[in-house]
Amino acid sequence: MGLKYTPPTIVNGEIEVVIEEQDIKSEMEFWENALIMYEIGEGLTMNAVKRFMMNTWNFVTLPDLYYHDEGYFLIRFRTRKDRDDVLKGGPYSVYKKPVLLFEWSPNFNVKEDILRVIPIWVIFPQLPLNLWGDESIGKISSAIGKPVMTDECIARKLRILYARVLIEVDVTRELKSEITVWNPAGGKQIQQVHYEWKPQFCTKCNKVGHMCKEREEIVKKPDETKRSWQNTDKEEWVSVAHGTKGKTPRAGLKAPEVEVACNNGFTALKIGTCFEDGGTGVP
């Protein structure tokens, strides 16, 4: 690609570069049918995304795939219709983790545009059947976040054990584990709430998908001499003379009693108080 020289603009002695609409027209047309894909949680590989597109988006022409070092994929479709059909077919998930799709824009910034509000599948176990209507489930789901849709089993009454709803949840807040529901008769019910997946949110980085590990300070105890006993009763260190059997230890020094835990069926030997005659008091 050959380039041509364009004299820069000088304003107040400073060099400035002015980009005009016609300068970016070709690139805007090239990327206008692109989507940004961001996967919450563990990073996906190129091959994993390609398999996902071939299996899930088999109703459109396979798009081009690019990876950005900031941790997201750029997917360029052949036509605007293909792009819109994929958007309408969502939301999507890989390994039960949501895949977020955004329309590409030249000002896209992953740190600012990846929202803290994440779509999560929420389960309401043993939800009474009279609350399975769209109005009731919508109100109950709104206590968690913004409801998006139910799964097919709820819509077609194929499963009555639990209700499953996709809800946009603010992951910076504590996720509720139960909801208080009042029925038309004035009765109160505590409805349990389960989440198929809880995304991590790092309060240090203000970013979804990971948690910075705080460094734990390990305080090392100073090395003690082998000629020391720790007296746990008096919380002080007492030196014990190295003596042989039959010799009297130094006056005023004695070894504390030490309990030995033994799980092998035998009774543990007990270290007793040293006697003046040199015995240990151990039978």
PDB file of C-alpha atoms in Angstrom:
ATOM      1  CA  MET A   1       0.000   0.000   0.000  1.00  0.00           C
ATOM      2  CA  GLY A   2       1.673   3.135  -1.205  1.00  0.00           C
ATOM      3  CA  LEU A   3       1.426   6.318   0.852  1.00  0.00           C
ATOM      4  CA  LYS A   4       1.693   9.970  -0.033  1.00  0.00           C
ATOM      5  CA  TYR A   5       3.117  12.873   1.946  1.00  0.00           C
ATOM      6  CA  THR A   6       0.688  15.398   3.390  1.00  0.00           C
ATOM      7  CA  PRO A   7       2.144  18.497   5.066  1.00  0.00           C
ATOM      8  CA  PRO A   8       0.968  18.620   8.719  1.00  0.00           C
ATOM      9  CA  THR A   9      -0.852  21.589  10.177  1.00  0.00           C
ATOM     10  CA  ILE A  10       1.085  23.842  12.565  1.00  0.00           C
ATOM     11  CA  VAL A  11      -0.956  25.612  15.256  1.00  0.00           C
ATOM     12  CA  ASN A  12       0.823  27.893  17.741  1.00  0.00           C
ATOM     13  CA  GLY A  13       4.073  26.208  16.881  1.00  0.00           C
ATOM     14  CA  GLU A  14       2.686  22.708  17.537  1.00  0.00           C
ATOM     15  CA  ILE A  15       2.241  20.088  14.804  1.00  0.00           C
ATOM     16  CA  GLU A  16      -1.322  18.780  14.504  1.00  0.00           C
ATOM     17  CA  VAL A  17      -2.807  16.156  12.200  1.00  0.00           C
ATOM     18  CA  VAL A  18      -6.350  16.718  10.935  1.00  0.00           C
ATOM     19  CA  ILE A  19      -8.305  13.661   9.746  1.00  0.00           C
ATOM     20  CA  GLU A  20     -11.302  14.383   7.525  1.00  0.00           C
ATOM     21  CA  GLU A  21     -14.380  12.279   6.730  1.00  0.00           C
ATOM     22  CA  GLN A  22     -13.101  11.274   3.311  1.00  0.00           C
ATOM     23  CA  ASP A  23      -9.897   9.948   4.900  1.00  0.00           C
ATOM     24  CA  ILE A  24     -11.738   7.290   6.900  1.00  0.00           C
ATOM     25  CA  LYS A  25     -14.588   6.533   4.489  1.00  0.00           C
ATOM     26  CA  SER A  26     -13.100   3.316   3.116  1.00  0.00           C
ATOM     27  CA  GLU A  27     -12.279   1.898   6.552  1.00  0.00           C
ATOM     28  CA  MET A  28     -15.713   2.781   7.929  1.00  0.00           C
ATOM     29  CA  GLU A  29     -17.300   0.903   5.025  1.00  0.00           C
ATOM     30  CA  PHE A  30     -15.002  -2.085   5.617  1.00  0.00           C
ATOM     31  CA  TRP A  31     -15.971  -2.474   9.305  1.00  0.00           C
ATOM     32  CA  GLU A  32     -19.580  -1.266   9.221  1.00  0.00           C
ATOM     33  CA  ASN A  33     -20.917  -4.852   9.348  1.00  0.00           C
ATOM     34  CA  ALA A  34     -18.711  -5.898  12.264  1.00  0.00           C
ATOM     35  CA  LEU A  35     -19.593  -6.957  15.800  1.00  0.00           C
ATOM     36  CA  ILE A  36     -17.552  -6.911  18.970  1.00  0.00           C
ATOM     37  CA  MET A  37     -17.651 -10.205  20.900  1.00  0.00           C
ATOM     38  CA  TYR A  38     -16.633 -10.282  24.559  1.00  0.00           C
ATOM     39  CA  GLU A  39     -16.771 -13.455  26.619  1.00  0.00           C
ATOM     40  CA  ILE A  40     -17.140 -13.080  30.384  1.00  0.00           C
ATOM     41  CA  GLY A  41     -14.839 -15.333  32.400  1.00  0.00           C
ATOM     42  CA  GLU A  42     -12.084 -17.474  30.975  1.00  0.00           C
ATOM     43  CA  GLY A  43     -10.637 -16.305  27.663  1.00  0.00           C
ATOM     44  CA  LEU A  44     -11.765 -18.104  24.510  1.00  0.00           C
ATOM     45  CA  THR A  45      -9.379 -19.275  21.820  1.00  0.00           C
ATOM     46  CA  MET A  46      -9.735 -18.506  18.120  1.00  0.00           C
ATOM     47  CA  ASN A  47     -10.574 -22.138  17.364  1.00  0.00           C
ATOM     48  CA  ALA A  48     -13.245 -22.224  20.070  1.00  0.00           C
ATOM     49  CA  VAL A  49     -14.925 -19.120  18.637  1.00  0.00           C
ATOM     50  CA  LYS A  50     -14.783 -20.532  15.105  1.00  0.00           C
ATOM     51  CA  ARG A  51     -16.470 -23.751  16.254  1.00  0.00           C
ATOM     52  CA  PHE A  52     -19.075 -21.703  18.078  1.00  0.00           C
ATOM     53  CA  MET A  53     -19.823 -19.637  14.953  1.00  0.00           C
ATOM     54  CA  MET A  54     -20.055 -22.689  12.684  1.00  0.00           C
ATOM     55  CA  ASN A  55     -22.394 -24.531  15.060  1.00  0.00           C
ATOM     56  CA  THR A  56     -24.545 -21.604  16.218  1.00  0.00           C
ATOM     57  CA  TRP A  57     -24.519 -19.158  13.318  1.00  0.00           C
ATOM     58  CA  ASN A  58     -24.961 -21.689  10.538  1.00  0.00           C
ATOM     59  CA  PHE A  59     -27.812 -19.571   9.106  1.00  0.00           C
ATOM     60  CA  VAL A  60     -25.372 -16.908   7.812  1.00  0.00           C
ATOM     61  CA  THR A  61     -22.165 -16.916   5.789  1.00  0.00           C
ATOM     62  CA  LEU A  62     -19.210 -17.643   8.050  1.00  0.00           C
ATOM     63  CA  PRO A  63     -17.751 -14.222   9.001  1.00  0.00           C
ATOM     64  CA  ASP A  64     -14.110 -13.187   9.319  1.00  0.00           C
ATOM     65  CA  LEU A  65     -12.657 -13.379  12.824  1.00  0.00           C
ATOM     66  CA  TYR A  66     -10.016 -11.134  14.395  1.00  0.00           C
ATOM     67  CA  TYR A  67      -8.613 -11.036  17.930  1.00  0.00           C
ATOM     68  CA  HIS A  68      -7.685  -7.865  19.796  1.00  0.00           C
ATOM     69  CA  ASP A  69      -5.025  -7.835  22.500  1.00  0.00           C
ATOM     70  CA  GLU A  70      -7.425  -6.141  24.915  1.00  0.00           C
ATOM     71  CA  GLY A  71      -9.327  -9.423  25.165  1.00  0.00           C
ATOM     72  CA  TYR A  72     -12.174  -9.224  22.667  1.00  0.00           C
ATOM     73  CA  PHE A  73     -12.944 -10.554  19.181  1.00  0.00           C
ATOM     74  CA  LEU A  74     -13.885  -8.545  16.135  1.00  0.00           C
ATOM     75  CA  ILE A  75     -16.305 -10.385  13.817  1.00  0.00           C
ATOM     76  CA  ARG A  76     -16.811  -8.992  10.317  1.00  0.00           C
ATOM     77  CA  PHE A  77     -19.902 -10.187   8.458  1.00  0.00           C
ATOM     78  CA  ARG A  78     -20.380 -10.152   4.708  1.00  0.00           C
ATOM     79  CA  THR A  79     -23.649  -8.196   4.801  1.00  0.00           C
ATOM     80  CA  ARG A  80     -25.611  -6.000   7.179  1.00  0.00           C
ATOM     81  CA  LYS A  81     -28.444  -8.559   7.109  1.00  0.00           C
ATOM     82  CA  ASP A  82     -26.140 -11.328   8.372  1.00  0.00           C
ATOM     83  CA  ARG A  83     -24.988  -9.108  11.222  1.00  0.00           C
ATOM     84  CA  ASP A  84     -28.535  -8.134  12.217  1.00  0.00           C
ATOM     85  CA  ASP A  85     -29.794 -11.736  12.023  1.00  0.00           C
ATOM     86  CA  VAL A  86     -27.066 -12.816  14.428  1.00  0.00           C
ATOM     87  CA  LEU A  87     -27.935 -10.008  16.850  1.00  0.00           C
ATOM     88  CA  LYS A  88     -31.628 -10.921  16.762  1.00  0.00           C
ATOM     89  CA  GLY A  89     -30.819 -14.577  17.444  1.00  0.00           C
ATOM     90  CA  GLY A  90     -29.139 -13.831  20.776  1.00  0.00           C
ATOM     91  CA  PRO A  91     -28.337 -13.823  23.581  1.00  0.00           C
ATOM     92  CA  TYR A  92     -25.642 -16.469  23.293  1.00  0.00           C
ATOM     93  CA  SER A  93     -23.502 -18.331  25.800  1.00  0.00           C
ATOM     94  CA  VAL A  94     -20.472 -20.601  25.739  1.00  0.00           C
ATOM     95  CA  TYR A  95     -20.037 -23.118  28.567  1.00  0.00           C
ATOM     96  CA  LYS A  96     -22.989 -21.437  30.349  1.00  0.00           C
ATOM     97  CA  LYS A  97     -21.152 -18.112  30.327  1.00  0.00           C
ATOM     98  CA  PRO A  98     -22.692 -15.222  28.408  1.00  0.00           C
ATOM     99  CA  VAL A  99     -21.141 -13.959  25.186  1.00  0.00           C
ATOM    100  CA  LEU A 100     -21.723 -10.231  24.836  1.00  0.00           C
ATOM    101  CA  LEU A 101     -22.160  -8.742  21.362  1.00  0.00           C
ATOM    102  CA  PHE A 102     -21.859  -5.040  20.515  1.00  0.00           C
ATOM    103  CA  GLU A 103     -22.104  -3.201  17.228  1.00  0.00           C
ATOM    104  CA  TRP A 104     -18.658  -2.002  16.220  1.00  0.00           C
ATOM    105  CA  SER A 105     -17.946   1.723  16.402  1.00  0.00           C
ATOM    106  CA  PRO A 106     -14.678   3.596  15.808  1.00  0.00           C
ATOM    107  CA  ASN A 107     -14.729   4.877  19.407  1.00  0.00           C
ATOM    108  CA  PHE A 108     -15.173   1.464  21.029  1.00  0.00           C
ATOM    109  CA  ASN A 109     -13.214   1.070  24.267  1.00  0.00           C
ATOM    110  CA  VAL A 110     -13.388  -2.289  26.011  1.00  0.00           C
ATOM    111  CA  LYS A 111     -12.668  -0.774  29.443  1.00  0.00           C
ATOM    112  CA  GLU A 112     -15.570   1.662  29.156  1.00  0.00           C
ATOM    113  CA  ASP A 113     -18.065  -0.087  26.874  1.00  0.00           C
ATOM    114  CA  ILE A 114     -18.148  -3.535  28.517  1.00  0.00           C
ATOM    115  CA  LEU A 115     -20.926  -2.847  30.970  1.00  0.00           C
ATOM    116  CA  ARG A 116     -21.217  -4.159  34.489  1.00  0.00           C
ATOM    117  CA  VAL A 117     -24.728  -5.332  33.680  1.00  0.00           C
ATOM    118  CA  ILE A 118     -24.415  -8.940  32.520  1.00  0.00           C
ATOM    119  CA  PRO A 119     -27.183 -11.291  31.276  1.00  0.00           C
ATOM    120  CA  ILE A 120     -27.353 -14.332  33.552  1.00  0.00           C
ATOM    121  CA  TRP A 121     -29.703 -17.323  33.586  1.00  0.00           C
ATOM    122  CA  VAL A 122     -31.559 -17.278  36.905  1.00  0.00           C
ATOM    123  CA  ILE A 123     -33.557 -20.208  38.303  1.00  0.00           C
ATOM    124  CA  PHE A 124     -36.593 -19.932  40.580  1.00  0.00           C
ATOM    125  CA  PRO A 125     -37.022 -23.423  42.052  1.00  0.00           C
ATOM    126  CA  GLN A 126     -40.528 -24.682  42.939  1.00  0.00           C
ATOM    127  CA  LEU A 127     -42.199 -21.519  41.706  1.00  0.00           C
ATOM    128  CA  PRO A 128     -46.001 -21.940  42.133  1.00  0.00           C
ATOM    129  CA  LEU A 129     -47.687 -22.679  38.820  1.00  0.00           C
ATOM    130  CA  ASN A 130     -50.118 -19.774  39.177  1.00  0.00           C
ATOM    131  CA  LEU A 131     -47.086 -17.420  39.004  1.00  0.00           C
ATOM    132  CA  TRP A 132     -45.825 -18.710  35.663  1.00  0.00           C
ATOM    133  CA  GLY A 133     -47.486 -15.995  33.603  1.00  0.00           C
ATOM    134  CA  ASP A 134     -45.364 -13.426  31.839  1.00  0.00           C
ATOM    135  CA  GLU A 135     -46.592 -10.621  34.124  1.00  0.00           C
ATOM    136  CA  SER A 136     -45.863 -12.536  37.343  1.00  0.00           C
ATOM    137  CA  ILE A 137     -42.478 -13.861  36.272  1.00  0.00           C
ATOM    138  CA  GLY A 138     -41.578 -10.420  34.939  1.00  0.00           C
ATOM    139  CA  LYS A 139     -42.286  -8.792  38.308  1.00  0.00           C
ATOM    140  CA  ILE A 140     -40.399 -11.475  40.247  1.00  0.00           C
ATOM    141  CA  SER A 141     -37.418 -11.265  37.887  1.00  0.00           C
ATOM    142  CA  SER A 142     -37.367  -7.471  38.174  1.00  0.00           C
ATOM    143  CA  ALA A 143     -36.366  -7.863  41.824  1.00  0.00           C
ATOM    144  CA  ILE A 144     -33.063  -9.311  40.509  1.00  0.00           C
ATOM    145  CA  GLY A 145     -32.475  -7.070  37.499  1.00  0.00           C
ATOM    146  CA  LYS A 146     -33.933  -6.394  34.075  1.00  0.00           C
ATOM    147  CA  PRO A 147     -35.702  -9.502  32.700  1.00  0.00           C
ATOM    148  CA  VAL A 148     -34.940 -10.350  29.079  1.00  0.00           C
ATOM    149  CA  MET A 149     -36.695 -13.633  28.297  1.00  0.00           C
ATOM    150  CA  THR A 150     -37.670 -17.041  29.637  1.00  0.00           C
ATOM    151  CA  ASP A 151     -36.421 -20.302  28.217  1.00  0.00           C
ATOM    152  CA  GLU A 152     -38.522 -22.427  25.869  1.00  0.00           C
ATOM    153  CA  CYS A 153     -39.609 -24.829  28.616  1.00  0.00           C
ATOM    154  CA  ILE A 154     -41.465 -22.050  30.426  1.00  0.00           C
ATOM    155  CA  ALA A 155     -42.982 -20.604  27.269  1.00  0.00           C
ATOM    156  CA  ARG A 156     -44.357 -24.006  26.180  1.00  0.00           C
ATOM    157  CA  LYS A 157     -44.977 -25.437  29.697  1.00  0.00           C
ATOM    158  CA  LEU A 158     -42.565 -28.311  29.065  1.00  0.00           C
ATOM    159  CA  ARG A 159     -41.115 -28.228  32.585  1.00  0.00           C
ATOM    160  CA  ILE A 160     -42.825 -27.319  35.842  1.00  0.00           C
ATOM    161  CA  LEU A 161     -40.090 -28.105  38.377  1.00  0.00           C
ATOM    162  CA  TYR A 162     -38.487 -24.655  38.187  1.00  0.00           C
ATOM    163  CA  ALA A 163     -38.652 -21.433  36.182  1.00  0.00           C
ATOM    164  CA  ARG A 164     -35.601 -20.275  34.232  1.00  0.00           C
ATOM    165  CA  VAL A 165     -35.238 -16.637  33.192  1.00  0.00           C
ATOM    166  CA  LEU A 166     -32.485 -14.639  31.507  1.00  0.00           C
ATOM    167  CA  ILE A 167     -31.963 -11.453  33.528  1.00  0.00           C
ATOM    168  CA  GLU A 168     -29.554  -8.546  33.070  1.00  0.00           C
ATOM    169  CA  VAL A 169     -27.883  -8.280  36.480  1.00  0.00           C
ATOM    170  CA  ASP A 170     -25.635  -5.571  37.892  1.00  0.00           C
ATOM    171  CA  VAL A 171     -22.705  -7.708  39.054  1.00  0.00           C
ATOM    172  CA  THR A 172     -21.251  -4.868  41.140  1.00  0.00           C
ATOM    173  CA  ARG A 173     -24.057  -5.414  43.653  1.00  0.00           C
ATOM    174  CA  GLU A 174     -24.680  -8.393  45.908  1.00  0.00           C
ATOM    175  CA  LEU A 175     -26.810 -11.032  44.162  1.00  0.00           C
ATOM    176  CA  LYS A 176     -30.019 -11.876  46.009  1.00  0.00           C
ATOM    177  CA  SER A 177     -30.535 -15.442  47.224  1.00  0.00           C
ATOM    178  CA  GLU A 178     -34.253 -15.060  47.998  1.00  0.00           C
ATOM    179  CA  ILE A 179     -37.205 -12.774  47.220  1.00  0.00           C
ATOM    180  CA  THR A 180     -40.331 -11.967  49.208  1.00  0.00           C
ATOM    181  CA  VAL A 181     -43.449 -12.492  47.054  1.00  0.00           C
ATOM    182  CA  TRP A 182     -46.993 -11.522  48.086  1.00  0.00           C
ATOM    183  CA  ASN A 183     -49.837 -13.378  46.347  1.00  0.00           C
ATOM    184  CA  PRO A 184     -53.277 -11.850  45.529  1.00  0.00           C
ATOM    185  CA  ALA A 185     -54.754 -13.419  48.678  1.00  0.00           C
ATOM    186  CA  GLY A 186     -52.309 -11.489  50.854  1.00  0.00           C
ATOM    187  CA  GLY A 187     -50.099 -14.462  51.650  1.00  0.00           C
ATOM    188  CA  LYS A 188     -46.334 -14.061  51.822  1.00  0.00           C
ATOM    189  CA  GLN A 189     -43.888 -16.472  50.228  1.00  0.00           C
ATOM    190  CA  ILE A 190     -40.089 -16.573  50.305  1.00  0.00           C
ATOM    191  CA  GLN A 191     -38.908 -17.522  46.824  1.00  0.00           C
ATOM    192  CA  GLN A 192     -35.424 -19.004  46.535  1.00  0.00           C
ATOM    193  CA  VAL A 193     -33.118 -17.743  43.767  1.00  0.00           C
ATOM    194  CA  HIS A 194     -30.334 -19.767  42.131  1.00  0.00           C
ATOM    195  CA  TYR A 195     -27.829 -18.640  39.494  1.00  0.00           C
ATOM    196  CA  GLU A 196     -26.425 -20.891  36.792  1.00  0.00           C
ATOM    197  CA  TRP A 197     -23.242 -18.846  36.905  1.00  0.00           C
ATOM    198  CA  LYS A 198     -22.032 -15.960  39.046  1.00  0.00           C
ATOM    199  CA  PRO A 199     -19.502 -13.716  37.297  1.00  0.00           C
ATOM    200  CA  GLN A 200     -16.593 -12.345  39.267  1.00  0.00           C
ATOM    201  CA  PHE A 201     -16.218  -8.604  39.635  1.00  0.00           C
ATOM    202  CA  CYS A 202     -12.911  -7.105  40.706  1.00  0.00           C
ATOM    203  CA  THR A 203     -13.515  -4.076  42.918  1.00  0.00           C
ATOM    204  CA  LYS A 204      -9.844  -3.180  42.596  1.00  0.00           C
ATOM    205  CA  CYS A 205      -9.821  -2.990  38.783  1.00  0.00           C
ATOM    206  CA  ASN A 206     -13.566  -2.325  38.341  1.00  0.00           C
ATOM    207  CA  LYS A 207     -13.648  -5.083  35.755  1.00  0.00           C
ATOM    208  CA  VAL A 208     -15.840  -8.115  35.176  1.00  0.00           C
ATOM    209  CA  GLY A 209     -14.362 -11.568  34.723  1.00  0.00           C
ATOM    210  CA  HIS A 210     -11.597 -11.845  37.309  1.00  0.00           C
ATOM    211  CA  MET A 211     -10.650 -11.177  40.917  1.00  0.00           C
ATOM    212  CA  CYS A 212      -7.278  -9.787  41.936  1.00  0.00           C
ATOM    213  CA  LYS A 213      -5.706 -11.901  44.638  1.00  0.00           C
ATOM    214  CA  GLU A 214      -4.632  -9.885  47.611  1.00  0.00           C
ATOM    215  CA  ARG A 215      -1.124 -10.563  48.717  1.00  0.00           C
ATOM    216  CA  GLU A 216      -1.011 -12.182  52.092  1.00  0.00           C
ATOM    217  CA  GLU A 217       1.831 -11.105  54.317  1.00  0.00           C
ATOM    218  CA  ILE A 218       3.490 -14.114  55.865  1.00  0.00           C
ATOM    219  CA  VAL A 219       5.130 -13.387  59.184  1.00  0.00           C
ATOM    220  CA  LYS A 220       7.933 -15.804  59.850  1.00  0.00           C
ATOM    221  CA  LYS A 221       8.772 -16.748  63.390  1.00  0.00           C
ATOM    222  CA  PRO A 222      12.402 -16.234  64.355  1.00  0.00           C
ATOM    223  CA  ASP A 223      14.373 -19.436  64.564  1.00  0.00           C
ATOM    224  CA  GLU A 224      14.533 -20.693  68.107  1.00  0.00           C
ATOM    225  CA  THR A 225      17.384 -22.776  69.484  1.00  0.00           C
ATOM    226  CA  LYS A 226      16.852 -26.444  69.951  1.00  0.00           C
ATOM    227  CA  ARG A 227      17.630 -25.964  73.647  1.00  0.00           C
ATOM    228  CA  SER A 228      14.355 -24.172  74.319  1.00  0.00           C
ATOM    229  CA  TRP A 229      10.920 -25.234  75.462  1.00  0.00           C
ATOM    230  CA  GLN A 230       7.836 -23.051  74.988  1.00  0.00           C
ATOM    231  CA  ASN A 231       5.889 -22.737  78.205  1.00  0.00           C
ATOM    232  CA  THR A 232       2.360 -22.105  76.990  1.00  0.00           C
ATOM    233  CA  ASP A 233       1.075 -21.471  80.514  1.00  0.00           C
ATOM    234  CA  LYS A 234       3.470 -18.645  81.374  1.00  0.00           C
ATOM    235  CA  GLU A 235       3.953 -17.539  77.744  1.00  0.00           C
ATOM    236  CA  GLU A 236       7.716 -17.368  78.151  1.00  0.00           C
ATOM    237  CA  TRP A 237      10.738 -19.324  76.939  1.00  0.00           C
ATOM    238  CA  VAL A 238      12.645 -21.421  79.469  1.00  0.00           C
ATOM    239  CA  SER A 239      16.046 -22.968  78.719  1.00  0.00           C
ATOM    240  CA  VAL A 240      16.584 -26.561  79.758  1.00  0.00           C
ATOM    241  CA  ALA A 241      20.058 -27.864  80.391  1.00  0.00           C
ATOM    242  CA  HIS A 242      21.323 -30.813  78.373  1.00  0.00           C
ATOM    243  CA  GLY A 243      21.882 -33.448  81.026  1.00  0.00           C
ATOM    244  CA  THR A 244      22.338 -37.151  80.997  1.00  0.00           C
ATOM    245  CA  LYS A 245      20.446 -39.631  83.064  1.00  0.00           C
ATOM    246  CA  GLY A 246      21.451 -39.487  86.713  1.00  0.00           C
ATOM    247  CA  LYS A 247      22.520 -35.871  86.658  1.00  0.00           C
ATOM    248  CA  THR A 248      20.522 -33.188  88.412  1.00  0.00           C
ATOM    249  CA  PRO A 249      19.241 -30.396  86.175  1.00  0.00           C
ATOM    250  CA  ARG A 250      19.863 -26.776  86.987  1.00  0.00           C
ATOM    251  CA  ALA A 251      17.874 -25.442  89.882  1.00  0.00           C
ATOM    252  CA  GLY A 252      14.611 -23.677  89.106  1.00  0.00           C
ATOM    253  CA  LEU A 253      14.334 -25.032  85.540  1.00  0.00           C
ATOM    254  CA  LYS A 254      11.722 -27.508  84.486  1.00  0.00           C
ATOM    255  CA  ALA A 255      10.122 -28.727  81.296  1.00  0.00           C
ATOM    256  CA  PRO A 256       6.402 -28.171  80.756  1.00  0.00           C
ATOM    257  CA  GLU A 257       4.034 -31.033  80.322  1.00  0.00           C
ATOM    258  CA  VAL A 258       3.317 -31.683  76.637  1.00  0.00           C
ATOM    259  CA  GLU A 259       0.196 -33.490  75.460  1.00  0.00           C
ATOM    260  CA  VAL A 260       0.752 -35.701  72.415  1.00  0.00           C
ATOM    261  CA  ALA A 261      -2.259 -36.518  70.236  1.00  0.00           C
ATOM    262  CA  CYS A 262      -2.179 -40.135  69.142  1.00  0.00           C
ATOM    263  CA  ASN A 263      -4.679 -41.772  66.795  1.00  0.00           C
ATOM    264  CA  ASN A 264      -3.069 -45.185  66.351  1.00  0.00           C
ATOM    265  CA  GLY A 265      -4.706 -46.900  69.314  1.00  0.00           C
ATOM    266  CA  PHE A 266      -1.714 -46.684  71.656  1.00  0.00           C
ATOM    267  CA  THR A 267      -1.514 -44.468  74.721  1.00  0.00           C
ATOM    268  CA  ALA A 268       0.948 -41.623  74.216  1.00  0.00           C
ATOM    269  CA  LEU A 269       3.893 -41.267  76.556  1.00  0.00           C
ATOM    270  CA  LYS A 270       3.697 -38.223  78.782  1.00  0.00           C
ATOM    271  CA  ILE A 271       6.711 -36.084  79.619  1.00  0.00           C
ATOM    272  CA  GLY A 272       6.512 -35.311  83.298  1.00  0.00           C
ATOM    273  CA  THR A 273       8.310 -32.912  85.632  1.00  0.00           C
ATOM    274  CA  CYS A 274      11.981 -33.558  86.275  1.00  0.00           C
ATOM    275  CA  PHE A 275      12.679 -34.772  89.825  1.00  0.00           C
ATOM    276  CA  GLU A 276      15.664 -33.902  91.945  1.00  0.00           C
ATOM    277  CA  ASP A 277      16.955 -37.448  91.730  1.00  0.00           C
ATOM    278  CA  GLY A 278      17.229 -37.142  87.955  1.00  0.00           C
ATOM    279  CA  GLY A 279      14.117 -39.127  87.098  1.00  0.00           C
ATOM    280  CA  THR A 280      11.531 -37.884  84.678  1.00  0.00           C
ATOM    281  CA  GLY A 281       8.386 -39.084  86.334  1.00  0.00           C
ATOM    282  CA  VAL A 282       7.505 -41.224  83.310  1.00  0.00           C
ATOM    283  CA  PRO A 283       6.480 -44.795  84.250  1.00  0.00           C
TER     284      PRO A 283
END
